[in-house]
CSV table of C-alpha atoms and ligand atoms in Angstrom, one decimal:
chain,number,residue,atom,x,y,z
Q,292,MET,CA,46.7,55.0,58.1
Q,293,LYS,CA,46.7,51.3,57.5
Q,294,SER,CA,44.4,48.8,59.3
Q,295,ASN,CA,44.2,45.1,59.7
Q,296,ILE,CA,41.1,45.2,57.5
Q,297,CYS,CA,43.1,46.5,54.5
Q,298,ASP,CA,44.9,43.1,54.2
Q,299,LEU,CA,41.8,41.3,55.0
Q,300,PHE,CA,39.8,42.8,52.1
Q,301,GLY,CA,42.6,43.6,49.7
Q,302,ILE,CA,42.0,47.3,49.7
Q,303,LYS,CA,44.3,50.3,50.4
Q,304,TYR,CA,42.2,52.4,52.8
Q,305,PRO,CA,39.9,51.1,55.8
Q,306,ILE,CA,36.7,52.7,54.0
Q,307,PHE,CA,33.6,50.9,53.1
Q,308,GLN,CA,30.8,52.6,50.9
Q,309,GLY,CA,27.5,51.8,52.5
Q,310,GLY,CA,25.3,49.7,50.4
Q,311,MET,CA,22.2,52.1,49.7
Q,312,ALA,CA,19.3,50.4,48.2
Q,313,TRP,CA,18.4,51.8,44.6
Q,314,ILE,CA,21.4,54.0,44.9
Q,315,SER,CA,24.7,52.0,45.2
Q,316,GLU,CA,25.0,50.7,41.5
Q,317,ALA,CA,27.9,49.4,39.7
Q,318,GLU,CA,29.4,52.9,38.9
Q,319,LEU,CA,29.5,54.1,42.4
Q,320,ALA,CA,30.8,50.7,43.7
Q,321,ALA,CA,33.7,50.7,41.0
Q,322,SER,CA,34.7,54.4,41.7
Q,323,VAL,CA,35.0,53.7,45.3
Q,324,SER,CA,36.9,50.6,44.9
Q,325,ASN,CA,39.2,52.3,42.2
Q,326,ALA,CA,39.9,55.0,44.7
Q,327,GLY,CA,41.2,52.6,47.3
Q,328,GLY,CA,38.1,51.8,49.3
Q,329,LEU,CA,35.6,49.0,49.2
Q,330,GLY,CA,32.7,50.0,46.7
Q,331,ILE,CA,29.4,48.1,47.5
Q,332,ILE,CA,26.6,47.4,45.1
Q,333,ALA,CA,23.3,47.3,47.1
Q,334,ALA,CA,20.7,44.5,46.2
Q,335,GLY,CA,18.0,46.2,48.1
Q,336,ASN,CA,14.8,44.5,47.1
Q,337,ALA,CA,15.9,43.8,43.5
Q,338,PRO,CA,15.8,40.4,41.8
Q,339,ALA,CA,18.8,38.3,41.2
Q,340,GLU,CA,19.2,39.2,37.6
Q,341,TYR,CA,19.7,42.9,38.4
Q,342,VAL,CA,22.6,42.0,41.0
Q,343,GLU,CA,24.2,39.6,38.5
Q,344,GLU,CA,24.0,42.5,35.9
Q,345,GLN,CA,25.6,45.0,38.3
Q,346,ILE,CA,28.4,42.6,39.3
Q,347,LYS,CA,29.3,41.9,35.9
Q,348,LYS,CA,29.3,45.6,35.1
Q,349,ALA,CA,31.4,46.5,38.1
Q,350,ARG,CA,34.0,44.0,36.8
Q,351,THR,CA,34.2,46.0,33.6
Q,352,LEU,CA,34.9,49.1,35.6
Q,353,THR,CA,37.4,48.0,38.1
Q,354,ASP,CA,39.9,45.2,38.6
Q,355,LYS,CA,39.8,45.9,42.5
Q,356,PRO,CA,37.6,44.1,45.0
Q,357,PHE,CA,34.0,45.1,45.8
Q,358,GLY,CA,31.1,44.1,47.6
Q,359,VAL,CA,27.5,43.4,47.5
Q,360,ASN,CA,25.0,44.3,50.1
Q,361,VAL,CA,22.1,41.9,50.8
Q,362,MET,CA,19.1,43.4,52.4
Q,363,LEU,CA,17.7,40.4,54.3
Q,364,LEU,CA,14.0,41.7,54.2
Q,365,SER,CA,14.1,41.2,50.4
Q,366,PRO,CA,11.9,38.7,48.9
Q,367,PHE,CA,14.9,37.6,46.6
Q,368,VAL,CA,17.4,36.9,49.3
Q,369,SER,CA,18.1,33.3,48.4
Q,370,GLU,CA,18.5,33.8,44.8
Q,371,VAL,CA,20.7,36.8,45.4
Q,372,MET,CA,23.0,34.9,47.6
Q,373,GLU,CA,23.2,32.2,44.9
Q,374,VAL,CA,24.4,34.7,42.4
Q,375,ILE,CA,26.9,36.2,45.0
Q,376,CYS,CA,28.4,32.6,45.5
Q,377,ARG,CA,28.3,31.6,41.7
Q,378,GLU,CA,30.1,35.1,41.1
Q,379,LYS,CA,32.4,34.6,43.8
Q,380,VAL,CA,32.0,38.3,44.9
Q,381,ALA,CA,34.8,39.3,47.3
Q,382,VAL,CA,32.7,40.6,50.1
Q,383,VAL,CA,29.2,40.5,51.1
Q,384,THR,CA,27.6,42.9,53.8
Q,385,THR,CA,24.1,42.2,55.0
Q,386,GLY,CA,21.6,44.4,56.8
Q,387,ALA,CA,18.2,44.3,58.2
Q,388,GLY,CA,18.5,40.9,59.7
Q,389,ASN,CA,20.4,37.7,60.7
Q,390,PRO,CA,22.4,36.2,57.7
Q,391,ALA,CA,23.5,33.1,59.5
Q,392,LYS,CA,21.8,30.5,57.4
Q,393,TYR,CA,23.7,31.9,54.5
Q,394,ILE,CA,27.3,32.2,55.9
Q,395,PRO,CA,28.4,28.5,55.1
Q,396,ALA,CA,27.7,28.7,51.4
Q,397,LEU,CA,29.4,32.2,51.1
Q,398,LYS,CA,32.3,30.9,53.1
Q,399,GLU,CA,32.5,27.9,50.7
Q,400,ALA,CA,32.5,30.4,47.6
Q,401,GLY,CA,35.5,32.3,49.3
Q,402,THR,CA,33.3,35.4,49.9
Q,403,LYS,CA,34.2,37.3,53.0
Q,404,VAL,CA,31.0,37.9,55.3
Q,405,VAL,CA,30.5,41.2,57.1
Q,406,PRO,CA,27.2,41.6,58.8
Q,407,VAL,CA,25.6,44.9,59.9
Q,408,VAL,CA,24.8,44.5,63.5
Q,409,PRO,CA,22.8,46.8,65.8
Q,410,SER,CA,23.7,45.0,69.0
Q,411,VAL,CA,26.4,43.3,71.0
Q,412,ALA,CA,24.3,40.1,70.9
Q,413,LEU,CA,24.1,39.9,67.2
Q,414,ALA,CA,27.8,40.8,66.8
Q,415,LYS,CA,28.6,37.9,69.1
Q,416,LYS,CA,26.4,35.4,67.3
Q,417,MET,CA,27.9,36.4,64.0
Q,418,GLU,CA,31.3,36.0,65.2
Q,419,LYS,CA,30.4,32.6,66.4
Q,420,ASP,CA,28.7,31.7,63.1
Q,421,GLY,CA,31.9,32.5,61.1
Q,422,ALA,CA,31.7,36.2,60.0
Q,423,ASP,CA,35.0,37.9,58.9
Q,424,ALA,CA,34.2,41.2,60.4
Q,425,VAL,CA,31.1,43.1,61.6
Q,426,ILE,CA,29.9,46.6,61.0
Q,427,ALA,CA,28.5,48.1,64.2
Q,428,GLU,CA,25.9,50.7,62.6
Q,429,GLY,CA,24.7,53.5,64.9
Q,430,THR,CA,21.3,55.0,64.6
Q,431,GLU,CA,22.7,58.2,63.1
Q,432,SER,CA,22.7,56.2,59.8
Q,433,GLY,CA,20.3,56.7,57.0
Q,434,GLY,CA,17.6,54.2,55.9
Q,435,HIS,CA,16.8,51.2,58.3
Q,436,VAL,CA,18.2,51.9,61.8
Q,437,GLY,CA,18.7,50.3,65.1
Q,438,GLU,CA,18.5,52.0,68.5
Q,439,LEU,CA,22.0,52.5,69.8
Q,440,THR,CA,24.2,55.4,68.7
Q,441,THR,CA,27.6,54.8,67.1
Q,442,MET,CA,29.4,56.4,70.2
Q,443,ALA,CA,27.7,53.7,72.5
Q,444,LEU,CA,27.5,50.6,70.2
Q,445,VAL,CA,31.0,50.6,68.6
Q,446,PRO,CA,33.1,50.2,71.8
Q,447,GLN,CA,30.8,47.7,73.3
Q,448,VAL,CA,30.9,45.7,70.2
Q,449,VAL,CA,34.6,46.0,69.8
Q,450,ASP,CA,35.0,44.8,73.7
Q,451,ALA,CA,32.6,41.8,72.8
Q,452,VAL,CA,34.3,40.2,69.6
Q,453,SER,CA,37.7,39.4,68.4
Q,454,ILE,CA,36.9,40.0,64.6
Q,455,PRO,CA,37.4,43.4,63.2
Q,456,VAL,CA,34.8,45.9,63.8
Q,457,LEU,CA,33.8,48.7,61.2
Q,458,ALA,CA,32.1,51.7,62.6
Q,459,ALA,CA,29.0,53.2,60.6
Q,460,GLY,CA,26.5,56.0,61.2
Q,461,GLY,CA,27.3,59.7,61.5
Q,462,ILE,CA,30.7,59.5,59.8
Q,463,ALA,CA,31.6,61.9,56.8
Q,464,ASP,CA,34.8,63.5,57.3
Q,465,SER,CA,38.4,62.7,59.1
Q,466,ARG,CA,37.1,63.6,62.6
Q,467,GLY,CA,34.5,60.9,62.4
Q,468,VAL,CA,37.1,58.4,60.9
Q,469,LEU,CA,39.5,59.2,63.7
Q,470,ALA,CA,36.7,59.0,66.3
Q,471,ALA,CA,35.9,55.7,65.1
Q,472,PHE,CA,39.3,54.4,65.4
Q,473,ALA,CA,39.4,55.8,69.0
Q,474,LEU,CA,36.4,53.8,69.7
Q,475,GLY,CA,38.4,50.8,68.7
Q,476,ALA,CA,36.9,50.5,65.1
Q,477,SER,CA,39.3,49.0,62.3
Q,478,GLY,CA,37.5,51.0,59.6
Q,479,VAL,CA,34.4,52.7,58.6
Q,480,GLN,CA,31.4,52.6,56.3
Q,481,ILE,CA,30.4,55.6,55.0
Q,482,GLY,CA,27.1,56.1,53.0
Q,483,THR,CA,25.4,59.7,52.9
Q,484,ARG,CA,28.8,61.3,51.9
Q,485,PHE,CA,29.1,58.9,48.8
Q,486,LEU,CA,25.6,59.8,48.0
Q,487,CYS,CA,26.7,63.3,47.3
Q,488,SER,CA,29.5,62.0,44.9
Q,489,THR,CA,29.9,62.9,41.3
Q,490,GLU,CA,29.6,59.3,40.3
Q,491,CYS,CA,26.4,58.4,42.3
Q,492,VAL,CA,23.5,58.0,40.0
Q,493,VAL,CA,20.6,58.9,42.6
Q,494,HIS,CA,18.4,61.7,41.0
Q,495,PRO,CA,20.0,65.2,41.1
Q,496,ASP,CA,17.1,66.5,43.2
Q,497,TYR,CA,17.8,63.9,45.8
Q,498,LYS,CA,21.3,64.9,46.1
Q,499,GLN,CA,20.2,68.5,46.3
Q,500,MET,CA,18.0,67.8,49.3
Q,501,VAL,CA,20.9,66.1,51.1
Q,502,LEU,CA,23.1,69.1,50.5
Q,503,ASP,CA,20.5,71.6,51.8
Q,504,ALA,CA,19.8,69.3,54.8
Q,505,LYS,CA,20.4,70.7,58.3
Q,506,ASP,CA,21.4,69.0,61.5
Q,507,ARG,CA,17.9,68.0,62.5
Q,508,ASP,CA,16.5,67.2,59.3
Q,509,ALA,CA,17.0,63.4,59.2
Q,510,VAL,CA,14.2,62.0,61.2
Q,511,VAL,CA,13.0,58.4,61.9
Q,512,SER,CA,9.6,57.2,60.7
Q,513,ALA,CA,7.6,53.9,61.1
Q,514,ARG,CA,9.0,52.9,64.4
Q,515,SER,CA,5.8,51.1,65.3
Q,516,THR,CA,6.1,48.8,62.4
Q,517,GLY,CA,9.5,47.3,63.7
Q,518,HIS,CA,11.3,48.5,60.7
Q,519,PRO,CA,12.2,52.3,61.6
Q,520,VAL,CA,13.6,54.3,58.7
Q,521,ARG,CA,15.8,57.3,58.8
Q,522,SER,CA,15.0,59.8,56.0
Q,523,LEU,CA,14.8,63.7,55.3
Q,524,LYS,CA,11.6,65.4,56.5
Q,525,ASN,CA,9.3,65.9,54.0
Q,526,LYS,CA,5.5,65.2,53.0
Q,527,LEU,CA,6.2,61.6,53.4
Q,528,THR,CA,7.6,61.8,56.9
Q,529,ARG,CA,4.9,64.0,58.1
Q,530,GLY,CA,2.3,61.4,56.7
Q,531,PHE,CA,4.1,58.6,58.6
Q,532,GLU,CA,4.0,60.8,61.9
Q,533,LYS,CA,0.2,61.4,61.3
Q,534,LEU,CA,-0.5,57.8,60.9
Q,535,GLU,CA,1.6,56.8,63.8
Q,536,LYS,CA,-0.1,59.3,66.0
Q,537,GLU,CA,-3.5,57.9,65.0
Q,538,GLY,CA,-2.2,54.5,65.8
Q,539,ALA,CA,-2.7,53.1,62.4
Q,540,SER,CA,-1.9,49.6,61.6
Q,541,THR,CA,1.6,48.2,60.6
Q,542,GLU,CA,-0.2,47.2,57.3
Q,543,LYS,CA,-1.4,50.6,56.6
Q,544,ILE,CA,2.0,52.4,57.5
Q,545,GLU,CA,3.9,49.9,55.4
Q,546,LYS,CA,1.4,50.4,52.4
Q,547,PHE,CA,1.9,54.1,52.8
Q,548,GLY,CA,5.7,53.8,52.4
Q,549,ALA,CA,5.7,51.3,49.7
Q,550,GLY,CA,7.4,52.5,46.6
Q,551,ALA,CA,8.7,55.5,48.3
Q,552,LEU,CA,12.4,55.1,48.1
Q,553,ARG,CA,12.3,54.4,44.4
Q,554,ALA,CA,10.1,57.5,44.0
Q,555,ALA,CA,12.8,59.6,45.4
Q,556,VAL,CA,15.9,57.8,44.0
Q,557,VAL,CA,14.7,57.3,40.5
Q,558,ASP,CA,12.0,60.0,39.8
Q,559,GLY,CA,13.3,62.6,42.1
Q,560,ASP,CA,10.1,63.0,44.1
Q,561,THR,CA,11.7,64.4,47.2
Q,562,GLN,CA,8.3,65.1,48.8
Q,563,ASN,CA,6.3,62.0,48.5
Q,564,GLY,CA,9.5,59.9,48.2
Q,565,SER,CA,11.8,58.6,50.8
Q,566,VAL,CA,14.9,60.5,51.0
Q,567,MET,CA,16.9,58.3,53.0
Q,568,ALA,CA,20.0,60.0,54.6
Q,569,GLY,CA,21.9,59.9,57.9
Q,570,GLN,CA,22.1,62.8,60.5
Q,571,ILE,CA,25.4,63.7,59.2
Q,572,ALA,CA,23.7,65.2,56.0
Q,573,GLY,CA,23.8,68.5,57.7
Q,574,MET,CA,27.6,68.4,57.2
Q,575,VAL,CA,27.6,67.2,53.6
Q,576,ASN,CA,27.7,70.3,51.7
Q,577,GLU,CA,29.3,69.6,48.4
Q,578,ILE,CA,29.6,67.1,45.5
Q,579,SER,CA,33.0,65.5,45.1
Q,580,SER,CA,34.4,62.6,43.4
Q,581,CYS,CA,34.9,59.2,45.2
Q,582,GLU,CA,38.6,59.7,44.9
Q,583,GLU,CA,38.4,63.3,46.3
Q,584,ILE,CA,36.1,62.1,49.3
Q,585,ILE,CA,38.5,59.1,50.0
Q,586,LYS,CA,41.7,61.3,49.7
Q,587,GLY,CA,40.3,64.0,51.8
Q,588,LEU,CA,39.2,61.7,54.5
Q,589,MET,CA,42.6,60.1,54.9
Q,590,THR,CA,44.8,63.1,54.3
Q,591,GLY,CA,42.8,64.9,56.9
Q,592,LEU,CA,43.7,62.4,59.7
Q,593,ASP,CA,47.0,64.0,60.6
Q,594,GLU,CA,45.6,67.4,61.3
Q,595,VAL,CA,42.8,66.0,63.4
Q,596,LEU,CA,45.2,63.9,65.3
Q,597,ASP,CA,47.6,66.9,65.9
Q,598,GLY,CA,44.4,68.7,67.3
Q,599,VAL,CA,43.6,66.0,69.5
Q,600,ILE,CA,47.3,65.6,71.0
Q,601,GLY,CA,47.4,69.4,71.4
Q,602,LYS,CA,44.2,69.2,73.5
Q,603,VAL,CA,45.0,66.2,75.6
Q,604,ARG,CA,48.8,66.7,76.3
M,242,TUI,O1,20.0,47.9,56.3
M,242,TUI,C1,20.2,48.9,56.7
M,242,TUI,N1,19.9,49.9,56.0
M,242,TUI,C2,18.8,49.9,55.1
M,242,TUI,S1,18.0,48.6,54.4
M,242,TUI,C3,17.0,49.7,53.7
M,242,TUI,S2,15.8,49.1,52.5
M,242,TUI,C4,14.4,49.2,53.5
M,242,TUI,N2,13.5,49.8,53.3
M,242,TUI,C5,12.3,50.0,54.2
M,242,TUI,C6,12.2,49.2,55.3
M,242,TUI,C7,13.3,48.4,55.7
M,242,TUI,C8,14.3,48.4,54.8
M,242,TUI,C9,17.4,51.0,53.6
M,242,TUI,N3,18.4,51.1,54.7
M,242,TUI,N4,21.2,49.0,57.4
M,242,TUI,C10,22.0,47.9,58.2
M,242,TUI,C11,20.9,47.6,59.4
M,242,TUI,N5,20.8,46.4,59.8
M,242,TUI,N6,20.4,48.6,60.3
M,242,TUI,C12,19.9,47.8,61.3
M,242,TUI,C13,20.1,46.6,61.0
M,242,TUI,C14,19.8,45.3,61.6
M,242,TUI,C15,18.5,45.2,62.4
M,242,TUI,C16,18.2,44.0,63.0
M,242,TUI,C17,20.6,44.0,61.5
M,242,TUI,C18,20.2,43.0,62.1
M,242,TUI,C19,19.0,42.9,62.9
M,242,TUI,O2,18.8,41.7,63.4
M,242,TUI,C20,17.6,41.4,63.9
M,242,TUI,C21,17.9,39.9,64.3
M,242,TUI,O3,17.2,39.2,63.6
M,242,TUI,O4,18.6,39.6,65.1
């Protein structure tokens, strides 16, 4: 399956790897790019020096294009954007906000800009401001989430803009990829499945918790703060639930969650840490290489399509 985004981004398959803070480092990004997708380094809350180091490392591991994901709530956004422009990174994806003010400089540097959008309104604004494509990310995703499901969001965004739309949230196999295309998407972004790849450097206990997860284990916490986060049920999510029931202040809730992602990813603290993962975690049951994942996703499409045609004709 070829799509218009393959030429746009210089990739073989229309698959982006989701930028997962603390998790998507140079190794994972380069492996995905080497396998024909678009690997993405996550800047998360890290300082610009870290991002620069990871970009340079990725360049030693692949000669294919890769991207950097910028989390717009980070205190280092401006410096990270400067590094991306200086290093002429092929693609930038953004999350958790509106990247409009950075678009002119990124375009000037020749970087393709692909914001994550949780709504039609932001998708339209991003198109007007010069974005090359958008990622319509449903609430099935792990990490910071919007309200709409992938099923409802993707076709509405596709109808509202003329630039390519990638679908994200709840996609981990060929059925999900084909469904995204049926909704009008030109590509997909996949996070949780790549988290369980051989090349992903996340703590092994974190990976194991994703492998063990069932369909209802990925829950949303901290809705009252305005920055809801989906992660696997544990002591931390129960703590969030208690605080929210008590009507605790945003400040108290945010303080409770501070440092929790690092604790899970780096230290493997799967009880007190934030084990961010999407709802599709229940279906991710084995560790494979990025190449196996991508090949499997693509080669499985024919069989899924035959099954669909068999049912509708
Ligand atoms: O950004 C993500 N996923 C993330 S970021 C992250 S790190 C973090 N940790 C704790 C609290 C918050 C963040 C972990 N996972 N996904 C992309 C995404 N972007 N989801 C939702 C949005 C979004 C929300 C609002 C994008 C734009 C937006 O715009 C609001 C506006 O200003 O119009």
